[in-house]
Amino acid sequence: MSARVLVGVKRVIDYAVKIRVKPDKTGVVTDGVKHSMNPFCEIAIEEAVRLKEKKLIKEVIAVSCGPQQSQETIRTALAMGADRGIHVDVSGKDYENLGPLQVSKILAALAKKEDVRLIILGKQAIDDDCNQTGQMTAALLDWPQGTFASQVDFQEDSLKVEREIDGGLETIKIKMPAVVTADLRLNEPRYATLPNIMKAKKKKIDTVKPSDLGVDLSSQLEVLSVEEPSQRQAGVKVETVEDLIKKLRDSGRI
Amino acid sequence: MMIQKSFHLFRSICKKWKKCHLVMPSCSFTKIGCFHHDLVKWSSARYFHHNQRWQAETPRSHSTSLHRFPFAMVTEHDIDFFEKLLPRQAITDPDVLESYNVDWLKSVKGSSKLLLRPQTTEEISHILRYCNERNLAVCPQGGNTGLVGGSVPVFDEIILSTSLMNKVLSFDTVSGVLVCQAGCVLEDLNSFVEENGFAMPLDLGAKGSCQIGGNVSTNAGGLRLLRYGSLRGTVLGLEVVLANGKVLNLLSSLRKDNTGYDVKQLFIGSEGTLGVITAVSILCPCKPKAVNVAFLGCSTIQQLLQTFRCCKGMLGEILSAFEFLDSACMQLLQNHLKLTNPITESPFYILIETSGSNANHDEEKLHNFLQHAMNTALITDGTMAKEDSKIKALWMLRERITEALLHDGYTYKYDISVPVEHIYQAVQDMRVQLRDQAKSVVGYGHLGDGNLHLNITSPFYDSALHSLIEPFIYEWTAKHHGSISAEHGLGLKKRNYIHYSKPAEAVYIMSHLKNMLDPKKILNPYKTLPDYIS
């Protein structure tokens, strides 16, 4: 197959890190904090690389939108088996306002430019939990979508996608070109091994600007404040049942 | 003379069991009267576990193997005293006592009827003064994560738990000196000092439960010893309560203090037999800004050792951990804990951690080292991580082996240190010795410190297998001039094997120190020192 696959990878704060809210409540502290690839994006890359290993697709392109550091995330994708990378350079105020709508416009433009047959994304990012980029990209391109995929079967011009939904599992057949978003059980991402890490250093990463793709990054949303969830109150221990009833009455519970 | 008395006592006890001989390792003895002569005479004989009573370890209840020393029994009057001293923290409820009486491995169980949970040093001082007067035995207990049965009572010793003494007393954010009570959990301390950009100088798999007082009294080693050294260097001061209730305040925060003998060193590693540690002053290093972990595969032991040498040379000052495990360990992790092997199957795996203050500098050094190792075929495969989540995942492959072993069956644990070149020889020789009798024979450990954790499993406790393993492993270690307990201590299980790694005069001095600091022997009896000392 001569198909090209575009995989979006997002650089997010590593999930093992303790999140701190900035004192001015404008957002979360990101300076000096460990970042890594969004876990669902790892699953997306793994799926794309497996398709390539099965010789069902020809080329895997990893894309990331963000500042200079996003290139590290693309390198990780290359080390996992992607063929080349595209870094869409977005920084400063534009990066702060970058949301699913802007990213989906970028991905749609790139998909047309690179003549892509399949876009695989993670179902959501662990920093914003939006779960919108895949769906918006499909809508902008007017392509079918298979979201929350836990299994993807390639069938000539179409895909059989098994989706995880509230009621259980739903299997749909969608024609290509299409957008698929990866859910947790789609696969277990591989570790990037040393020989591949070394090879990845030689793979190409192109840098483009959103303006080159004709994309407008303006946002209709404004973040008013970001706050920590309220602290959990300490429990109270009582000695007797009478004490318990008295405490419940005092606090108006009974 | 003291030695003559104990020697004759020992020989008379031995005479009661026929075919009982003593083996002495090839150590050099200095003359100390007739004791020396007789030891030399016996040096070529073998030591049998002739009678059940001399077995160091039996699963579940231990009380059939040892005689209870003539301590007093706990009476109602004693319980009243403790209840007045420690309101609500003098516990006699058998359900609560159940978990305090059994060790983490569920291999030894005591029958204590009284648990005390003091909150201050004064309370401990009162407790010990009372117990000393009344001749009541005490078993100090921290997190109860020890692996040699040293943290639980053997008979009805009163359990003295430091769990409620978990306050941080002070932390100097300039020097990094932390002063805290002995019952602080290691992981909590680590989180606390991390807020200020520091880290604890030690790290072990049991960090979620072990307490700093216990760590110090067992001179715990762990995963960061390679980088930060042992507790003997990082502990700056201690507050200890002696057997007679006196509080010994050596809680200084000074890096340098050469005024007289360094008495605190006696208590570090004495496993609660010389005094109860109530507060610790410890020096914390700066938390590294950049941590990288590499997980590598090697096909032979020689390559493993070569990689270590190369690593020390190329990574030098940023190296903070060098651990290894064999393919048998990986098998257990995959079978019992469903962990995935991140790289291709290899006979040996290495985990290297670097810690430094500059991410770019460290990554470059690590990349150069890894490239060199791959090009010279020292390693066959590998992966590396710098993100917290991936680093945790890779460390789990090393830290969870103990857990995986528990799932595999009854575990016979050995913790030896030998010159690095022989580190895996013990596993290979043990496999030959046991042939197919054991379920698994695995080796892993702190290669950087020359410390091997040799573990054997069988579906259930098998005394025939046990007697094939011991004293073979101890003799092997003595032959290679190693230590039969590198970091786990002697506790209950290894107390009678001290002679494989220490000469008689050293044991003699230890018994004198014990007599001086705890003449009534109430502190953690039946532990650490061999039975013939008493």
PDB file of N, CA, C and O in Angstrom, chain B residues 272-318:
ATOM      1  N   GLY B 272      19.062  -2.570  67.128  1.00  0.00           N
ATOM      2  CA  GLY B 272      18.233  -2.391  68.324  1.00  0.00           C
ATOM      3  C   GLY B 272      18.699  -3.175  69.526  1.00  0.00           C
ATOM      4  O   GLY B 272      17.967  -3.293  70.506  1.00  0.00           O
ATOM      5  N   THR B 273      19.922  -3.730  69.488  1.00  0.00           N
ATOM      6  CA  THR B 273      20.380  -4.541  70.611  1.00  0.00           C
ATOM      7  C   THR B 273      21.234  -3.762  71.600  1.00  0.00           C
ATOM      8  O   THR B 273      21.546  -4.263  72.677  1.00  0.00           O
ATOM      9  N   LEU B 274      21.658  -2.537  71.235  1.00  0.00           N
ATOM     10  CA  LEU B 274      22.481  -1.743  72.150  1.00  0.00           C
ATOM     11  C   LEU B 274      21.737  -0.523  72.685  1.00  0.00           C
ATOM     12  O   LEU B 274      22.127   0.058  73.686  1.00  0.00           O
ATOM     13  N   GLY B 275      20.676  -0.117  72.006  1.00  0.00           N
ATOM     14  CA  GLY B 275      19.926   1.053  72.447  1.00  0.00           C
ATOM     15  C   GLY B 275      18.796   1.288  71.466  1.00  0.00           C
ATOM     16  O   GLY B 275      18.812   0.743  70.361  1.00  0.00           O
ATOM     17  N   VAL B 276      17.812   2.090  71.871  1.00  0.00           N
ATOM     18  CA  VAL B 276      16.698   2.381  70.965  1.00  0.00           C
ATOM     19  C   VAL B 276      16.892   3.788  70.400  1.00  0.00           C
ATOM     20  O   VAL B 276      16.936   4.764  71.151  1.00  0.00           O
ATOM     21  N   ILE B 277      17.014   3.879  69.082  1.00  0.00           N
ATOM     22  CA  ILE B 277      17.212   5.179  68.433  1.00  0.00           C
ATOM     23  C   ILE B 277      15.892   5.936  68.439  1.00  0.00           C
ATOM     24  O   ILE B 277      14.861   5.385  68.024  1.00  0.00           O
ATOM     25  N   THR B 278      15.893   7.178  68.929  1.00  0.00           N
ATOM     26  CA  THR B 278      14.650   7.939  68.995  1.00  0.00           C
ATOM     27  C   THR B 278      14.648   9.158  68.084  1.00  0.00           C
ATOM     28  O   THR B 278      13.596   9.679  67.754  1.00  0.00           O
ATOM     29  N   ALA B 279      15.829   9.629  67.679  1.00  0.00           N
ATOM     30  CA  ALA B 279      15.866  10.747  66.732  1.00  0.00           C
ATOM     31  C   ALA B 279      17.141  10.654  65.921  1.00  0.00           C
ATOM     32  O   ALA B 279      18.157  10.124  66.393  1.00  0.00           O
ATOM     33  N   VAL B 280      17.062  11.175  64.699  1.00  0.00           N
ATOM     34  CA  VAL B 280      18.178  11.064  63.766  1.00  0.00           C
ATOM     35  C   VAL B 280      18.465  12.416  63.146  1.00  0.00           C
ATOM     36  O   VAL B 280      17.540  13.165  62.815  1.00  0.00           O
ATOM     37  N   SER B 281      19.751  12.734  62.997  1.00  0.00           N
ATOM     38  CA  SER B 281      20.141  13.945  62.291  1.00  0.00           C
ATOM     39  C   SER B 281      20.911  13.473  61.060  1.00  0.00           C
ATOM     40  O   SER B 281      21.924  12.793  61.191  1.00  0.00           O
ATOM     41  N   ILE B 282      20.394  13.779  59.881  1.00  0.00           N
ATOM     42  CA  ILE B 282      20.961  13.192  58.670  1.00  0.00           C
ATOM     43  C   ILE B 282      21.209  14.262  57.614  1.00  0.00           C
ATOM     44  O   ILE B 282      20.446  15.231  57.500  1.00  0.00           O
ATOM     45  N   LEU B 283      22.288  14.075  56.855  1.00  0.00           N
ATOM     46  CA  LEU B 283      22.658  15.068  55.850  1.00  0.00           C
ATOM     47  C   LEU B 283      22.029  14.698  54.509  1.00  0.00           C
ATOM     48  O   LEU B 283      22.252  13.601  54.000  1.00  0.00           O
ATOM     49  N   CYS B 284      21.237  15.597  53.956  1.00  0.00           N
ATOM     50  CA  CYS B 284      20.566  15.307  52.685  1.00  0.00           C
ATOM     51  C   CYS B 284      21.280  15.991  51.529  1.00  0.00           C
ATOM     52  O   CYS B 284      21.583  17.182  51.616  1.00  0.00           O
ATOM     53  N   PRO B 285      21.522  15.256  50.448  1.00  0.00           N
ATOM     54  CA  PRO B 285      22.140  15.879  49.278  1.00  0.00           C
ATOM     55  C   PRO B 285      21.088  16.661  48.494  1.00  0.00           C
ATOM     56  O   PRO B 285      19.894  16.480  48.701  1.00  0.00           O
ATOM     57  N   CYS B 286      21.549  17.513  47.568  1.00  0.00           N
ATOM     58  CA  CYS B 286      20.616  18.255  46.730  1.00  0.00           C
ATOM     59  C   CYS B 286      19.888  17.301  45.803  1.00  0.00           C
ATOM     60  O   CYS B 286      20.473  16.353  45.298  1.00  0.00           O
ATOM     61  N   LYS B 287      18.614  17.564  45.588  1.00  0.00           N
ATOM     62  CA  LYS B 287      17.853  16.735  44.657  1.00  0.00           C
ATOM     63  C   LYS B 287      18.396  16.983  43.255  1.00  0.00           C
ATOM     64  O   LYS B 287      18.538  18.127  42.844  1.00  0.00           O
ATOM     65  N   PRO B 288      18.729  15.918  42.557  1.00  0.00           N
ATOM     66  CA  PRO B 288      19.302  16.129  41.224  1.00  0.00           C
ATOM     67  C   PRO B 288      18.262  16.713  40.278  1.00  0.00           C
ATOM     68  O   PRO B 288      17.102  16.336  40.312  1.00  0.00           O
ATOM     69  N   LYS B 289      18.718  17.664  39.444  1.00  0.00           N
ATOM     70  CA  LYS B 289      17.775  18.300  38.529  1.00  0.00           C
ATOM     71  C   LYS B 289      17.508  17.399  37.335  1.00  0.00           C
ATOM     72  O   LYS B 289      16.450  17.466  36.721  1.00  0.00           O
ATOM     73  N   ALA B 290      18.516  16.616  36.973  1.00  0.00           N
ATOM     74  CA  ALA B 290      18.369  15.773  35.793  1.00  0.00           C
ATOM     75  C   ALA B 290      18.632  14.327  36.165  1.00  0.00           C
ATOM     76  O   ALA B 290      19.689  13.983  36.648  1.00  0.00           O
ATOM     77  N   VAL B 291      17.637  13.481  35.954  1.00  0.00           N
ATOM     78  CA  VAL B 291      17.814  12.059  36.210  1.00  0.00           C
ATOM     79  C   VAL B 291      17.550  11.310  34.923  1.00  0.00           C
ATOM     80  O   VAL B 291      16.558  11.565  34.248  1.00  0.00           O
ATOM     81  N   ASN B 292      18.444  10.413  34.572  1.00  0.00           N
ATOM     82  CA  ASN B 292      18.243   9.563  33.397  1.00  0.00           C
ATOM     83  C   ASN B 292      18.420   8.115  33.817  1.00  0.00           C
ATOM     84  O   ASN B 292      19.228   7.813  34.690  1.00  0.00           O
ATOM     85  N   VAL B 293      17.651   7.256  33.208  1.00  0.00           N
ATOM     86  CA  VAL B 293      17.805   5.832  33.504  1.00  0.00           C
ATOM     87  C   VAL B 293      17.997   5.089  32.196  1.00  0.00           C
ATOM     88  O   VAL B 293      17.307   5.352  31.208  1.00  0.00           O
ATOM     89  N   ALA B 294      18.944   4.174  32.167  1.00  0.00           N
ATOM     90  CA  ALA B 294      19.138   3.325  30.995  1.00  0.00           C
ATOM     91  C   ALA B 294      18.976   1.874  31.433  1.00  0.00           C
ATOM     92  O   ALA B 294      19.452   1.488  32.505  1.00  0.00           O
ATOM     93  N   PHE B 295      18.283   1.099  30.635  1.00  0.00           N
ATOM     94  CA  PHE B 295      18.073  -0.322  30.927  1.00  0.00           C
ATOM     95  C   PHE B 295      18.709  -1.101  29.793  1.00  0.00           C
ATOM     96  O   PHE B 295      18.323  -0.932  28.631  1.00  0.00           O
ATOM     97  N   LEU B 296      19.730  -1.894  30.094  1.00  0.00           N
ATOM     98  CA  LEU B 296      20.532  -2.519  29.042  1.00  0.00           C
ATOM     99  C   LEU B 296      20.550  -4.035  29.152  1.00  0.00           C
ATOM    100  O   LEU B 296      20.340  -4.590  30.238  1.00  0.00           O
ATOM    101  N   GLY B 297      20.875  -4.676  28.036  1.00  0.00           N
ATOM    102  CA  GLY B 297      20.994  -6.129  28.033  1.00  0.00           C
ATOM    103  C   GLY B 297      22.422  -6.546  27.743  1.00  0.00           C
ATOM    104  O   GLY B 297      23.107  -5.947  26.916  1.00  0.00           O
ATOM    105  N   CYS B 298      22.885  -7.579  28.476  1.00  0.00           N
ATOM    106  CA  CYS B 298      24.252  -8.086  28.288  1.00  0.00           C
ATOM    107  C   CYS B 298      24.197  -9.584  28.124  1.00  0.00           C
ATOM    108  O   CYS B 298      23.358 -10.237  28.736  1.00  0.00           O
ATOM    109  N   SER B 299      25.139 -10.146  27.306  1.00  0.00           N
ATOM    110  CA  SER B 299      25.025 -11.591  27.169  1.00  0.00           C
ATOM    111  C   SER B 299      25.930 -12.400  28.082  1.00  0.00           C
ATOM    112  O   SER B 299      25.669 -13.579  28.302  1.00  0.00           O
ATOM    113  N   THR B 300      26.996 -11.824  28.623  1.00  0.00           N
ATOM    114  CA  THR B 300      27.821 -12.607  29.544  1.00  0.00           C
ATOM    115  C   THR B 300      28.194 -11.774  30.765  1.00  0.00           C
ATOM    116  O   THR B 300      28.108 -10.558  30.753  1.00  0.00           O
ATOM    117  N   ILE B 301      28.641 -12.488  31.804  1.00  0.00           N
ATOM    118  CA  ILE B 301      29.087 -11.806  33.034  1.00  0.00           C
ATOM    119  C   ILE B 301      30.288 -10.914  32.751  1.00  0.00           C
ATOM    120  O   ILE B 301      30.380  -9.809  33.281  1.00  0.00           O
ATOM    121  N   GLN B 302      31.183 -11.392  31.902  1.00  0.00           N
ATOM    122  CA  GLN B 302      32.387 -10.596  31.606  1.00  0.00           C
ATOM    123  C   GLN B 302      31.994  -9.259  31.003  1.00  0.00           C
ATOM    124  O   GLN B 302      32.538  -8.221  31.363  1.00  0.00           O
ATOM    125  N   GLN B 303      31.016  -9.300  30.088  1.00  0.00           N
ATOM    126  CA  GLN B 303      30.567  -8.056  29.468  1.00  0.00           C
ATOM    127  C   GLN B 303      29.919  -7.154  30.508  1.00  0.00           C
ATOM    128  O   GLN B 303      30.082  -5.937  30.486  1.00  0.00           O
ATOM    129  N   LEU B 304      29.186  -7.789  31.422  1.00  0.00           N
ATOM    130  CA  LEU B 304      28.533  -7.036  32.499  1.00  0.00           C
ATOM    131  C   LEU B 304      29.577  -6.254  33.298  1.00  0.00           C
ATOM    132  O   LEU B 304      29.445  -5.059  33.545  1.00  0.00           O
ATOM    133  N   LEU B 305      30.656  -6.947  33.675  1.00  0.00           N
ATOM    134  CA  LEU B 305      31.697  -6.299  34.477  1.00  0.00           C
ATOM    135  C   LEU B 305      32.439  -5.246  33.666  1.00  0.00           C
ATOM    136  O   LEU B 305      32.783  -4.187  34.171  1.00  0.00           O
ATOM    137  N   GLN B 306      32.658  -5.543  32.367  1.00  0.00           N
ATOM    138  CA  GLN B 306      33.321  -4.578  31.498  1.00  0.00           C
ATOM    139  C   GLN B 306      32.478  -3.320  31.357  1.00  0.00           C
ATOM    140  O   GLN B 306      33.002  -2.202  31.380  1.00  0.00           O
ATOM    141  N   THR B 307      31.154  -3.525  31.219  1.00  0.00           N
ATOM    142  CA  THR B 307      30.245  -2.379  31.101  1.00  0.00           C
ATOM    143  C   THR B 307      30.334  -1.521  32.350  1.00  0.00           C
ATOM    144  O   THR B 307      30.341  -0.295  32.276  1.00  0.00           O
ATOM    145  N   PHE B 308      30.430  -2.186  33.506  1.00  0.00           N
ATOM    146  CA  PHE B 308      30.538  -1.453  34.762  1.00  0.00           C
ATOM    147  C   PHE B 308      31.794  -0.598  34.788  1.00  0.00           C
ATOM    148  O   PHE B 308      31.782   0.574  35.141  1.00  0.00           O
ATOM    149  N   ARG B 309      32.895  -1.207  34.362  1.00  0.00           N
ATOM    150  CA  ARG B 309      34.163  -0.483  34.371  1.00  0.00           C
ATOM    151  C   ARG B 309      34.076   0.719  33.439  1.00  0.00           C
ATOM    152  O   ARG B 309      34.465   1.834  33.774  1.00  0.00           O
ATOM    153  N   CYS B 310      33.542   0.464  32.244  1.00  0.00           N
ATOM    154  CA  CYS B 310      33.418   1.511  31.227  1.00  0.00           C
ATOM    155  C   CYS B 310      32.514   2.627  31.728  1.00  0.00           C
ATOM    156  O   CYS B 310      32.802   3.810  31.572  1.00  0.00           O
ATOM    157  N   CYS B 311      31.438   2.214  32.369  1.00  0.00           N
ATOM    158  CA  CYS B 311      30.453   3.146  32.892  1.00  0.00           C
ATOM    159  C   CYS B 311      31.078   4.088  33.916  1.00  0.00           C
ATOM    160  O   CYS B 311      30.891   5.293  33.877  1.00  0.00           O
ATOM    161  N   LYS B 312      31.847   3.500  34.835  1.00  0.00           N
ATOM    162  CA  LYS B 312      32.490   4.323  35.860  1.00  0.00           C
ATOM    163  C   LYS B 312      33.394   5.352  35.212  1.00  0.00           C
ATOM    164  O   LYS B 312      33.465   6.498  35.637  1.00  0.00           O
ATOM    165  N   GLY B 313      34.094   4.905  34.162  1.00  0.00           N
ATOM    166  CA  GLY B 313      35.025   5.804  33.488  1.00  0.00           C
ATOM    167  C   GLY B 313      34.318   6.912  32.733  1.00  0.00           C
ATOM    168  O   GLY B 313      34.679   8.083  32.842  1.00  0.00           O
ATOM    169  N   MET B 314      33.269   6.548  31.970  1.00  0.00           N
ATOM    170  CA  MET B 314      32.647   7.545  31.100  1.00  0.00           C
ATOM    171  C   MET B 314      31.566   8.363  31.785  1.00  0.00           C
ATOM    172  O   MET B 314      31.280   9.477  31.377  1.00  0.00           O
ATOM    173  N   LEU B 315      30.903   7.775  32.791  1.00  0.00           N
ATOM    174  CA  LEU B 315      29.836   8.533  33.446  1.00  0.00           C
ATOM    175  C   LEU B 315      30.301   9.163  34.749  1.00  0.00           C
ATOM    176  O   LEU B 315      29.751  10.157  35.197  1.00  0.00           O
ATOM    177  N   GLY B 316      31.305   8.536  35.345  1.00  0.00           N
ATOM    178  CA  GLY B 316      31.973   9.117  36.507  1.00  0.00           C
ATOM    179  C   GLY B 316      31.068   9.663  37.582  1.00  0.00           C
ATOM    180  O   GLY B 316      30.319   8.946  38.227  1.00  0.00           O
ATOM    181  N   GLU B 317      31.136  10.968  37.747  1.00  0.00           N
ATOM    182  CA  GLU B 317      30.475  11.590  38.896  1.00  0.00           C
ATOM    183  C   GLU B 317      28.958  11.654  38.775  1.00  0.00           C
ATOM    184  O   GLU B 317      28.275  11.908  39.760  1.00  0.00           O
ATOM    185  N   ILE B 318      28.393  11.398  37.589  1.00  0.00           N
ATOM    186  CA  ILE B 318      26.935  11.482  37.495  1.00  0.00           C
ATOM    187  C   ILE B 318      26.262  10.134  37.743  1.00  0.00           C
ATOM    188  O   ILE B 318      25.040  10.053  37.846  1.00  0.00           O
TER     189      ILE B 318
END
